[in-house]
JSON list of C-alpha atoms and ligand atoms in Angstrom, two decimals:
[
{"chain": "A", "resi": 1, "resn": "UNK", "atom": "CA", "xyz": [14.32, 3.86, -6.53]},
{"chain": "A", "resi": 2, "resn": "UNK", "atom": "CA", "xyz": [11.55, 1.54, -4.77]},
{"chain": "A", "resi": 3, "resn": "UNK", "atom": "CA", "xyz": [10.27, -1.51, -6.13]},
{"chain": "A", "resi": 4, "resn": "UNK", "atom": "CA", "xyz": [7.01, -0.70, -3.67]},
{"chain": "A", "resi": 5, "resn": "UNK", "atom": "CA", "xyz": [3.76, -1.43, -5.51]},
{"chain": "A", "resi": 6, "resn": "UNK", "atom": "CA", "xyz": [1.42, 0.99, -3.28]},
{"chain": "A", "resi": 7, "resn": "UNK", "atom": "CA", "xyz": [-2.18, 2.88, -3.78]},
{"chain": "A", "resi": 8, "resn": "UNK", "atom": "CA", "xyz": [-3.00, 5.85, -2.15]},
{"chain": "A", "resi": 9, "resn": "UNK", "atom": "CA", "xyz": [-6.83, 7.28, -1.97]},
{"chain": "A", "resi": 10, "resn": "UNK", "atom": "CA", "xyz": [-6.85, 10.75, -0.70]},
{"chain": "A", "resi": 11, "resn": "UNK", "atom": "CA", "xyz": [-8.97, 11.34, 2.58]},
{"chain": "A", "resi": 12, "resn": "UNK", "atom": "CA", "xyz": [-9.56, 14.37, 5.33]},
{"chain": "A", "resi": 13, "resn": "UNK", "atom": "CA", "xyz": [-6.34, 15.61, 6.67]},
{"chain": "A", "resi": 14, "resn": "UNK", "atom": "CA", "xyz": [-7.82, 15.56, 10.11]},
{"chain": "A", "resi": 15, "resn": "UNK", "atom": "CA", "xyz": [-8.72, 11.65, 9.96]},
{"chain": "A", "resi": 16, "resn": "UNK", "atom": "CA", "xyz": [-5.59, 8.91, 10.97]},
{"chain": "A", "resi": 17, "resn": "UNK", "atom": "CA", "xyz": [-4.51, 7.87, 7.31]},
{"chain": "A", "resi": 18, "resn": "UNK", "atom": "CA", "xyz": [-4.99, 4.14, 7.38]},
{"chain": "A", "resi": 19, "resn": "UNK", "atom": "CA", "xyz": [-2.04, 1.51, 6.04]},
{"chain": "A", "resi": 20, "resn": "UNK", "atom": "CA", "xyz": [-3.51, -1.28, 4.59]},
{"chain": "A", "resi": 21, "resn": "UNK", "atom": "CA", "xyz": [-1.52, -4.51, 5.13]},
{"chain": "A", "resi": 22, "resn": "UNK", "atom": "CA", "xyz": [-3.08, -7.36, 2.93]},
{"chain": "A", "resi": 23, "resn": "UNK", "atom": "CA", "xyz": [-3.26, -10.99, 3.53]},
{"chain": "A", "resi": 24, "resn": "UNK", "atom": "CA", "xyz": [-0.95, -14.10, 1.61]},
{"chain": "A", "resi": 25, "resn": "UNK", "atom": "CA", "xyz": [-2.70, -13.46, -2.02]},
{"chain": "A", "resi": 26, "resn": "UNK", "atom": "CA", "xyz": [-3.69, -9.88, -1.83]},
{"chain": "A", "resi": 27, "resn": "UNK", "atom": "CA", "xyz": [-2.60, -6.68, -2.80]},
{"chain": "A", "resi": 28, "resn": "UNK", "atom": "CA", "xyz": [-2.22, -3.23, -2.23]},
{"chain": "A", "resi": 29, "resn": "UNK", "atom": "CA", "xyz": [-5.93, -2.40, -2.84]},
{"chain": "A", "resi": 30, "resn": "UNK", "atom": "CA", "xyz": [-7.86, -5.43, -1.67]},
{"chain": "A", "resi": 31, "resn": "UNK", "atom": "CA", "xyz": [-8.74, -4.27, 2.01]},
{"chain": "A", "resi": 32, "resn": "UNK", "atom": "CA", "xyz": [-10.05, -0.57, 0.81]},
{"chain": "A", "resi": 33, "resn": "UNK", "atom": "CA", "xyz": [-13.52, -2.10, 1.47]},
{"chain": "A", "resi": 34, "resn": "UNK", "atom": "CA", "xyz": [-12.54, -3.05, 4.72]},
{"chain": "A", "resi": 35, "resn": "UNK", "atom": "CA", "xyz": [-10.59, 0.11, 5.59]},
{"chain": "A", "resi": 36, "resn": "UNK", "atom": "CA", "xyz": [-13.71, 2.55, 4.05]},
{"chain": "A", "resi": 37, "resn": "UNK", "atom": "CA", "xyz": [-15.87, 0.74, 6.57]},
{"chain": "A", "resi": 38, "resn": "UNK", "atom": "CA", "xyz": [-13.77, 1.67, 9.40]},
{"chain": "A", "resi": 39, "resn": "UNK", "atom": "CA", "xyz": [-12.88, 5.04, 8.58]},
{"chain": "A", "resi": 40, "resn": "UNK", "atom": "CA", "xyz": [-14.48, 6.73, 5.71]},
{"chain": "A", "resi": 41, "resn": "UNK", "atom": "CA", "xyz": [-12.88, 9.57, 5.37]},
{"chain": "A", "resi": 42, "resn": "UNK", "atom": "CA", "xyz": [-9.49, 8.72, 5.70]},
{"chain": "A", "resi": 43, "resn": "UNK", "atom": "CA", "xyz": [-6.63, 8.52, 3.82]},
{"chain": "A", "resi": 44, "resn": "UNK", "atom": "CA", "xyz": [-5.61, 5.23, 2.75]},
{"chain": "A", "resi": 45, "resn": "UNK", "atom": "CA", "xyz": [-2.39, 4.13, 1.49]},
{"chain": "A", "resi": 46, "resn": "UNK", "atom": "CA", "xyz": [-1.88, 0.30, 1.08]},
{"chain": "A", "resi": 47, "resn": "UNK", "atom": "CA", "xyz": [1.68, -1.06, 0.63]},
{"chain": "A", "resi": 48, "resn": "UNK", "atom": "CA", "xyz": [2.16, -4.98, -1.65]},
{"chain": "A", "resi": 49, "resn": "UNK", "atom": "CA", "xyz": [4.00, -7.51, -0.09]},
{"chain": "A", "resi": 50, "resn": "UNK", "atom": "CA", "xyz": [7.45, -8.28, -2.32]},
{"chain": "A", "resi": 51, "resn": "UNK", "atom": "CA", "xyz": [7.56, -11.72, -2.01]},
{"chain": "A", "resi": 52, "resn": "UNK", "atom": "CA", "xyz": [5.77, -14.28, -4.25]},
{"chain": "A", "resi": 53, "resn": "UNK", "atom": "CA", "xyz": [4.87, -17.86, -3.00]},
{"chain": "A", "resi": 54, "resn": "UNK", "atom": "CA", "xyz": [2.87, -20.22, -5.56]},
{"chain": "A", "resi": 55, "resn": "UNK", "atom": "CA", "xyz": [2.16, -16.77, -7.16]},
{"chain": "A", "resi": 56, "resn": "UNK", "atom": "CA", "xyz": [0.70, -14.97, -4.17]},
{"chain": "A", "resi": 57, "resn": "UNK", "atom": "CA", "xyz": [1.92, -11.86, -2.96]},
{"chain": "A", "resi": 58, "resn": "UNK", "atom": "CA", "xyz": [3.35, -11.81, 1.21]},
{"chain": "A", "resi": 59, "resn": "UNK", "atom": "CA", "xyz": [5.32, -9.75, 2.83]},
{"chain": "A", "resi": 60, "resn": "UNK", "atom": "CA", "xyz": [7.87, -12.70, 3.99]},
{"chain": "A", "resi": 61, "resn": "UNK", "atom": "CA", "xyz": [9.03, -16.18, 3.01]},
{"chain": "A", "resi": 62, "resn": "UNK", "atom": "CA", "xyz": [7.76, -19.44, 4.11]},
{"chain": "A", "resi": 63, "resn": "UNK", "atom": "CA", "xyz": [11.17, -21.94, 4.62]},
{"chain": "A", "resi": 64, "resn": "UNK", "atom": "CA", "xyz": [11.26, -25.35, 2.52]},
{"chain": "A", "resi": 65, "resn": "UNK", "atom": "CA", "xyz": [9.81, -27.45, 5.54]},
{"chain": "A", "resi": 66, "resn": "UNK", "atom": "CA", "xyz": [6.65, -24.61, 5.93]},
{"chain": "A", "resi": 67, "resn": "UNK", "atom": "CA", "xyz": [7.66, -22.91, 8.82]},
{"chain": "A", "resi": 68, "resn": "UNK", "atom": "CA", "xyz": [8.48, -19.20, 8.57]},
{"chain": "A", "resi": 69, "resn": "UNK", "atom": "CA", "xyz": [12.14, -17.89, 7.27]},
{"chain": "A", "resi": 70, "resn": "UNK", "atom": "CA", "xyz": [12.80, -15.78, 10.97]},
{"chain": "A", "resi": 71, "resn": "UNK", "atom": "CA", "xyz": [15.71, -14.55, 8.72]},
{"chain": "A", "resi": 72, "resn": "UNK", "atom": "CA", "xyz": [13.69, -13.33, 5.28]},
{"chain": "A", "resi": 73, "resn": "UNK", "atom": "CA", "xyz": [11.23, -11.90, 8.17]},
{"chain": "A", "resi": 74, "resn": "UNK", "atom": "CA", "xyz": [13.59, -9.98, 8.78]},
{"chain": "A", "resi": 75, "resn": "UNK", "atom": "CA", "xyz": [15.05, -8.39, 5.87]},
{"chain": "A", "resi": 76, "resn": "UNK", "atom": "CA", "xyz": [11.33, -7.89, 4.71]},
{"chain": "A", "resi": 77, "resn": "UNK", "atom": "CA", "xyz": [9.92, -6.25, 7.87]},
{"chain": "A", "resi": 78, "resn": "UNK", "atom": "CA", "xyz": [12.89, -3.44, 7.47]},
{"chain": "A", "resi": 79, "resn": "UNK", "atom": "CA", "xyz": [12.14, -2.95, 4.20]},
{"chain": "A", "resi": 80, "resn": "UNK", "atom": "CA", "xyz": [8.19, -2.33, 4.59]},
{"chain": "A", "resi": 81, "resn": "UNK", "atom": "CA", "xyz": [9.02, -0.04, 7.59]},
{"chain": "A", "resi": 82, "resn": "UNK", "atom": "CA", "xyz": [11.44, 1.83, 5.45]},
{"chain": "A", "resi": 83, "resn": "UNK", "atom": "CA", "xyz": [8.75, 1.86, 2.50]},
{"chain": "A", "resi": 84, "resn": "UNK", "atom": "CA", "xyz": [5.92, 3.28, 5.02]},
{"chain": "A", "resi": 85, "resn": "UNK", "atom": "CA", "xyz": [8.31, 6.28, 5.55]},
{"chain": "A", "resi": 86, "resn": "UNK", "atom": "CA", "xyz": [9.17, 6.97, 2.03]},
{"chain": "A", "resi": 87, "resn": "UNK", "atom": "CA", "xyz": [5.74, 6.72, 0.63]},
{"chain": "A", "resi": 88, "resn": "UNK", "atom": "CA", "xyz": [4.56, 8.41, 4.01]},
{"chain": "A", "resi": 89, "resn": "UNK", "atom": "CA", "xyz": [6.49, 11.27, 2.90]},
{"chain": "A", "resi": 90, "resn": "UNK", "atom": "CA", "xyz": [5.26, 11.47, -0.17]},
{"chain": "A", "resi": 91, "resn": "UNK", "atom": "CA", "xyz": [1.83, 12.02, 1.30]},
{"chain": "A", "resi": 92, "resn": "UNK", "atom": "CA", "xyz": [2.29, 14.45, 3.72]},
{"chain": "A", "resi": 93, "resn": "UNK", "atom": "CA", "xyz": [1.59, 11.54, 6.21]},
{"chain": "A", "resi": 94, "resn": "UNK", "atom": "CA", "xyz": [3.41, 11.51, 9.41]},
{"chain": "A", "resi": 95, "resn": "UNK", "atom": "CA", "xyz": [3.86, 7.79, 10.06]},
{"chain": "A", "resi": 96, "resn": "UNK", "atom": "CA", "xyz": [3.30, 8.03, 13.57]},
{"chain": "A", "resi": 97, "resn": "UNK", "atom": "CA", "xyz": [-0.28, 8.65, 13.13]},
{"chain": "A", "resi": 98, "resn": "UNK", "atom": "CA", "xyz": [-1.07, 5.75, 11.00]},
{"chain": "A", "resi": 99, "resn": "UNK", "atom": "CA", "xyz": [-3.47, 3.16, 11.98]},
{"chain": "A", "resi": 100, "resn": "UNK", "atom": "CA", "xyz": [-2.38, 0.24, 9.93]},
{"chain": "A", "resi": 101, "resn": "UNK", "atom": "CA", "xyz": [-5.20, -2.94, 8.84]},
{"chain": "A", "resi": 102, "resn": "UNK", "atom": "CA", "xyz": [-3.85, -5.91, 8.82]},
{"chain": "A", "resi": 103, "resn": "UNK", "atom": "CA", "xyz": [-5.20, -9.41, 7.68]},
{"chain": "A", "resi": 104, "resn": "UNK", "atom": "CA", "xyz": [-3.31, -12.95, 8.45]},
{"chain": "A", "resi": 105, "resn": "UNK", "atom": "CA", "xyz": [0.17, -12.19, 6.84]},
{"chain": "A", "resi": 106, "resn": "UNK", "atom": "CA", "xyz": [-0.26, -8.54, 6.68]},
{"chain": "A", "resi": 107, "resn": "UNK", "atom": "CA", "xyz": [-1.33, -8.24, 10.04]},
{"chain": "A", "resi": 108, "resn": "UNK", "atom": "CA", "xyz": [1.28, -10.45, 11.18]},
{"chain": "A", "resi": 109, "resn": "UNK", "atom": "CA", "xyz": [4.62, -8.61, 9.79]},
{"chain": "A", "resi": 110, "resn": "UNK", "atom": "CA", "xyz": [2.89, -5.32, 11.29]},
{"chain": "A", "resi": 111, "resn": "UNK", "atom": "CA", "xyz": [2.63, -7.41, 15.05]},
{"chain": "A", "resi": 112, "resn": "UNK", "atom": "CA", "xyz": [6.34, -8.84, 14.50]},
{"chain": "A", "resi": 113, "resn": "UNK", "atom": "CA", "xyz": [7.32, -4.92, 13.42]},
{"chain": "A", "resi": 114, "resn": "UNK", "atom": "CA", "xyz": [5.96, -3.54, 16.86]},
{"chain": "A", "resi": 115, "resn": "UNK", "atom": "CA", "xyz": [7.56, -6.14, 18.70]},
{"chain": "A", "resi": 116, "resn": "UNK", "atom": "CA", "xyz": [11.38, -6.92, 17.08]},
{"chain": "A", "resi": 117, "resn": "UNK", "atom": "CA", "xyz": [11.94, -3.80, 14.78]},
{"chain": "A", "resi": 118, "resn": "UNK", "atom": "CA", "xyz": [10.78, 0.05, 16.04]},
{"chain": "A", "resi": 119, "resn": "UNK", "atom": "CA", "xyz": [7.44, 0.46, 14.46]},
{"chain": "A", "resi": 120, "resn": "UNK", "atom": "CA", "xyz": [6.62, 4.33, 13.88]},
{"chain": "A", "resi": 121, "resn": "UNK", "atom": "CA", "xyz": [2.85, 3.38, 14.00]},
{"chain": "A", "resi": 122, "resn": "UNK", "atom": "CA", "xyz": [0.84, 3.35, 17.49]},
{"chain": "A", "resi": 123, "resn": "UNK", "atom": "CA", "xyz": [-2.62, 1.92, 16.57]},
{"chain": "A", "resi": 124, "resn": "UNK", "atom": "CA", "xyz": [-3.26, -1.04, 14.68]},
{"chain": "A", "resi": 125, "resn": "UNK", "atom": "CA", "xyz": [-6.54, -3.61, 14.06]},
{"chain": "A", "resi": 126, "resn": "UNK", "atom": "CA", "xyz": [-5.10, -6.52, 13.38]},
{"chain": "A", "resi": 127, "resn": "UNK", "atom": "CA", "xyz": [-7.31, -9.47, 12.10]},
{"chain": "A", "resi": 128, "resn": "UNK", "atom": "CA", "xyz": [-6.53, -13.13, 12.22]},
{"chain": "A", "resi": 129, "resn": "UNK", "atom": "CA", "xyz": [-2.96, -12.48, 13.12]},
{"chain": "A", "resi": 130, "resn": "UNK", "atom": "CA", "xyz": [-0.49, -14.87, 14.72]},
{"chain": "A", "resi": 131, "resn": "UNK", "atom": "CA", "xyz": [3.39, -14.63, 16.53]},
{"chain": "A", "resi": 132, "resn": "UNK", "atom": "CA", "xyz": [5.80, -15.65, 14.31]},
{"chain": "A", "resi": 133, "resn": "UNK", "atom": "CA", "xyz": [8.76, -15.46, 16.64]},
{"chain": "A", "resi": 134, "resn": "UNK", "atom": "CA", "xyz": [8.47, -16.86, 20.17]},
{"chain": "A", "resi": 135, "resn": "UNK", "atom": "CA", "xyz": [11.56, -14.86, 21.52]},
{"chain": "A", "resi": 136, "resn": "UNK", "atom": "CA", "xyz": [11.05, -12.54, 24.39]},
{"chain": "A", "resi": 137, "resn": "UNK", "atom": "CA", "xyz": [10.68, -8.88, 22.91]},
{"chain": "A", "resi": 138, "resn": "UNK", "atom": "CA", "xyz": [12.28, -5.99, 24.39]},
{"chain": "A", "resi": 139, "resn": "UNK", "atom": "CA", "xyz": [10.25, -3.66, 22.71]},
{"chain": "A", "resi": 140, "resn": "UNK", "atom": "CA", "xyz": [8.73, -1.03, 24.54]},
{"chain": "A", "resi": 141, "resn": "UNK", "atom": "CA", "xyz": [5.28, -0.16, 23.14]},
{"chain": "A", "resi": 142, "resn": "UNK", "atom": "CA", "xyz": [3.96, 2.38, 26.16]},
{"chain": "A", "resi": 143, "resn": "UNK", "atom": "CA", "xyz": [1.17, 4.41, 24.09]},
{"chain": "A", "resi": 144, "resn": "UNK", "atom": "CA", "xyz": [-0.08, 1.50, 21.58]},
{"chain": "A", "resi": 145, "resn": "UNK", "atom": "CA", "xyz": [-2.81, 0.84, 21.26]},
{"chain": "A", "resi": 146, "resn": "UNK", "atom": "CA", "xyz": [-4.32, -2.23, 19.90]},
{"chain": "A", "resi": 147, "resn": "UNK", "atom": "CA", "xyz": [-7.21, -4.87, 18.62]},
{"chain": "A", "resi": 148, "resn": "UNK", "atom": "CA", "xyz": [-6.43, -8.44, 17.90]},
{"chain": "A", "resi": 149, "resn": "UNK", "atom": "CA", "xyz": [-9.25, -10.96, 16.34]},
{"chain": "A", "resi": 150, "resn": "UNK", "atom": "CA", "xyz": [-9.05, -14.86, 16.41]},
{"chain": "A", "resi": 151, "resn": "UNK", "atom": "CA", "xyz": [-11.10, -17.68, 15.26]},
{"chain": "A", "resi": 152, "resn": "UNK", "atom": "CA", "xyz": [-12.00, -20.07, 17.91]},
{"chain": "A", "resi": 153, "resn": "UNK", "atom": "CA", "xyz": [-11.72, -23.05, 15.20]},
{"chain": "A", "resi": 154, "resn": "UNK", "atom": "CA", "xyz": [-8.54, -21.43, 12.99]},
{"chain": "A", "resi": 155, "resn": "UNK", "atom": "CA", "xyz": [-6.93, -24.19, 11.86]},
{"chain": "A", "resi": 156, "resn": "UNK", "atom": "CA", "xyz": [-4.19, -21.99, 10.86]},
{"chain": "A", "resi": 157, "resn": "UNK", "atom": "CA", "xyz": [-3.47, -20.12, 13.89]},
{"chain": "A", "resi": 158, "resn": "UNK", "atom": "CA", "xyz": [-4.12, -22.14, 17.00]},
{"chain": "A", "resi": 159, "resn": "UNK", "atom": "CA", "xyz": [-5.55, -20.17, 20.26]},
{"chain": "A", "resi": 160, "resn": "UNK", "atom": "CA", "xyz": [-2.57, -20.86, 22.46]},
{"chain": "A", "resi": 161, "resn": "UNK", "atom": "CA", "xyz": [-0.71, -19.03, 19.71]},
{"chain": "A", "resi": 162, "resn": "UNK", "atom": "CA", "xyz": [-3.15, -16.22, 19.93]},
{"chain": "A", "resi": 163, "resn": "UNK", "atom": "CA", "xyz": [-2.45, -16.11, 23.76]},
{"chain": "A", "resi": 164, "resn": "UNK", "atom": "CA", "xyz": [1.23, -15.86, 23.57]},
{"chain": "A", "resi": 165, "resn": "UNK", "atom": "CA", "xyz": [1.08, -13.59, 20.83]},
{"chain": "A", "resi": 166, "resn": "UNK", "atom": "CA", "xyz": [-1.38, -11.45, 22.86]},
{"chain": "A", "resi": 167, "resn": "UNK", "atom": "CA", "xyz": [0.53, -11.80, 25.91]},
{"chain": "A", "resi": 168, "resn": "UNK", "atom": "CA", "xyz": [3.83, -10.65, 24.42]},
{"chain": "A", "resi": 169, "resn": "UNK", "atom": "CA", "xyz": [2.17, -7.50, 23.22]},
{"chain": "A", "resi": 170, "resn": "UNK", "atom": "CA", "xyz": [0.51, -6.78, 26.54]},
{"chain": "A", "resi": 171, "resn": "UNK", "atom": "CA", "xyz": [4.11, -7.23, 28.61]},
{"chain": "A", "resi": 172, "resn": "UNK", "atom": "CA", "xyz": [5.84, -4.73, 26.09]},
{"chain": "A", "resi": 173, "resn": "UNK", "atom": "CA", "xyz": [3.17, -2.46, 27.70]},
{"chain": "A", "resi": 174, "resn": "UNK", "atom": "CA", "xyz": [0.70, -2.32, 24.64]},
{"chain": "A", "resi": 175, "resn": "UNK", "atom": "CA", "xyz": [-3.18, -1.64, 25.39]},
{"chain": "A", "resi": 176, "resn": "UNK", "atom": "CA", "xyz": [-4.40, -5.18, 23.31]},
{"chain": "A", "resi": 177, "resn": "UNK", "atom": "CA", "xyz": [-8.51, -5.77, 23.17]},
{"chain": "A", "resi": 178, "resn": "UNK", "atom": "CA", "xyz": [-8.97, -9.15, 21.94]},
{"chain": "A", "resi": 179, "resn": "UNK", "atom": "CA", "xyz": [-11.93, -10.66, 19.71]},
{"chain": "A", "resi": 180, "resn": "UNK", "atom": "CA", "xyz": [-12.52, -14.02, 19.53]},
{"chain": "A", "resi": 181, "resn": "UNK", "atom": "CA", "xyz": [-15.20, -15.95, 17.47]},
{"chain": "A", "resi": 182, "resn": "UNK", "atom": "CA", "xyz": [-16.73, -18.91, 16.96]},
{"chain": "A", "resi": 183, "resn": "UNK", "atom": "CA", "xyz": [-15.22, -19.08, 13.40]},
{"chain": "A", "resi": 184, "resn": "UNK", "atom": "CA", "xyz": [-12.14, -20.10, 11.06]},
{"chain": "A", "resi": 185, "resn": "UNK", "atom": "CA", "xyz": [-9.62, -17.79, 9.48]},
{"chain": "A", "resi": 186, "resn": "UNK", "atom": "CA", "xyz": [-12.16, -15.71, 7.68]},
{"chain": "A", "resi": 187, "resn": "UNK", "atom": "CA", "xyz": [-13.46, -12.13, 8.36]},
{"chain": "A", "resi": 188, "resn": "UNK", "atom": "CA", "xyz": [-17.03, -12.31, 10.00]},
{"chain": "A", "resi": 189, "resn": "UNK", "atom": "CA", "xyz": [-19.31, -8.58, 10.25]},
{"chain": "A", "resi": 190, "resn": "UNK", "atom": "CA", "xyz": [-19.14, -9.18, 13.67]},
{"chain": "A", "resi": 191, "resn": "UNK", "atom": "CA", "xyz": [-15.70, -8.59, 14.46]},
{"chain": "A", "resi": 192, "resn": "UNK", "atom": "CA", "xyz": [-15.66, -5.73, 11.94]},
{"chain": "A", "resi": 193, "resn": "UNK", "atom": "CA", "xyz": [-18.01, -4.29, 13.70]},
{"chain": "A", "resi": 194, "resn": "UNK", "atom": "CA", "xyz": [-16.54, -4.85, 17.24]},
{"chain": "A", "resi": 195, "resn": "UNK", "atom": "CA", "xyz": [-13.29, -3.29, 15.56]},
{"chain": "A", "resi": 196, "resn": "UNK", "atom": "CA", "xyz": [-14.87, -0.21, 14.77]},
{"chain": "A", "resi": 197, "resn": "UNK", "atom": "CA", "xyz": [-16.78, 0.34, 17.87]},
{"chain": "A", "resi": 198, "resn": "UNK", "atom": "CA", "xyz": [-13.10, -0.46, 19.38]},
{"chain": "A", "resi": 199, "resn": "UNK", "atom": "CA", "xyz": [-11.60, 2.31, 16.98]},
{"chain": "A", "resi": 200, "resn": "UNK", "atom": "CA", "xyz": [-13.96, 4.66, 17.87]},
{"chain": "A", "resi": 201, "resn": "UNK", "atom": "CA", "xyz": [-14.04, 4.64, 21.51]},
{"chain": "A", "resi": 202, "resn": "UNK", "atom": "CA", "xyz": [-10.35, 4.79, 21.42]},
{"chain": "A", "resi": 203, "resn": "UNK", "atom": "CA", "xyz": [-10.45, 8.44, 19.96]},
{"chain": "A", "resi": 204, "resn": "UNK", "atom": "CA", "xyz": [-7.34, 7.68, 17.57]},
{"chain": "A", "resi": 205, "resn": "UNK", "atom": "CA", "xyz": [-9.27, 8.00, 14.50]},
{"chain": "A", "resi": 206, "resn": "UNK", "atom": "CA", "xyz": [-9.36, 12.03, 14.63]},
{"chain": "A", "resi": 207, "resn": "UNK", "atom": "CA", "xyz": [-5.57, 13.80, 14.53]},
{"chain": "A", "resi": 208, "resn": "UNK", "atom": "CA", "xyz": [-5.44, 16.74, 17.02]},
{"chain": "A", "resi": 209, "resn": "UNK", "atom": "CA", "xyz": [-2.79, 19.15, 15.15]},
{"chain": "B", "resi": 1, "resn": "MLT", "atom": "C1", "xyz": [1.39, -16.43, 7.36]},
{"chain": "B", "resi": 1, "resn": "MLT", "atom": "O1", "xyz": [1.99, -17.07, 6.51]},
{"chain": "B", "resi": 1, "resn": "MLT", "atom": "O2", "xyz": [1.66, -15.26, 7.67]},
{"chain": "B", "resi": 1, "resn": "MLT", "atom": "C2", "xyz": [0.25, -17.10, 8.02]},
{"chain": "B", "resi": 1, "resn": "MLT", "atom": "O3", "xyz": [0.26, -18.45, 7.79]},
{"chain": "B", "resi": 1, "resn": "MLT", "atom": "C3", "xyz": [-1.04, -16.52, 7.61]},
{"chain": "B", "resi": 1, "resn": "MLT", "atom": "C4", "xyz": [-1.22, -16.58, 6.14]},
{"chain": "B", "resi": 1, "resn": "MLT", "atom": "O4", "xyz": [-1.54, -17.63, 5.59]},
{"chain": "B", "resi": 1, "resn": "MLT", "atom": "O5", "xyz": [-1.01, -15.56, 5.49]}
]
């Protein structure tokens, strides 16, 4: 028995079903707007975070002193990957071919996945994201493909974060374009609109059966 909370929204078989990953406070539903913007006619399936800080929802623990529990990472990354391929299956989705959206937490657990667990997915847009876990990955991620934003005045991620967190995707062989503006933690058009022309020219979007 799961104790996911997920949404699913039917979408064209032939279109990469997106995974939603929300950010610390969100839910299963609250990027739809975001995801229907970059692919329409998708299917969507979006996947809540089990862990509740101060009330809002995340996919991993904070530790007493504020730094991240590497540890509760952990446990929690293995059981969202093992959630994607139950409720995957229950789609008719092959996980493989999932382009996940992630925002701040969400996108970071799905960045930590590719590089310290094996991550079925091989796109992701990842917004606002940062590395949680300096050590070296051995991950090989040949055939990902992916797009990374970053606020030039974040106070929450800083940009030499961004650059190691880049870097270590880019050395496990990952194809990384990076957006950075001149704004905070927040989603601008801008960079939703550099993701999609991003998503688009990288083909991924339509399945080839
Ligand atoms: C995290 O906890 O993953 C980051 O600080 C971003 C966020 O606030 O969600």
């Amino acid at each position: 028995m799961s104790d996911a909370q997920t949404a699913f929204f039917p979408g064209e078989s032939d279109k990469a079903p997106v995974l939603m990953l929300h950010g610390t406070g969100g839910d299963e539903t609250d990027l739809l707007p975001i995801a229907s913007f970059l692919a329409p006619d998708s299917p969507k399936l979006g996947i809540r975070g089990r862990i509740h800080e101060n009330g809002a929802n995340r996919y991993f623990k904070h530790t007493d002193d504020g730094g991240f529990d590497l540890d509760n990472l952990s446990t929690e990354t293995d059981w969202l990957l093992s959630t994607i391929v139950t409720e995957s299956a229950k789609h008719g989705i092959d996980p493989k071919q999932l382009l996940v959206l992630g925002f701040s937490n969400g996108a970071n657990v799905a960045a930590y996945a590719w590089l310290h667990k094996k991550a079925p997915f091989k796109t992701a847009i990842l917004l606002h994201l940062m590395m949680l876990d300096p050590q070296a990955s051995a991950a090989n991620l040949n055939g990902v493909a992916t797009f990374l934003t970053h606020g030039d005045v974040d106070p929450i991620v800083s940009s030499a974060n961004f650059t190691g967190l880049r870097r270590q995707l880019t050395d496990a062989g990952a194809a990384v374009e990076a957006y950075t503006g001149h704004q905070s933690h927040q989603l601008t058009r801008a960079e939703l609109s550099a993701a999609k022309t991003w998503l688009d020219k990288t083909g991924r979007l339509v399945l080839s059966h």
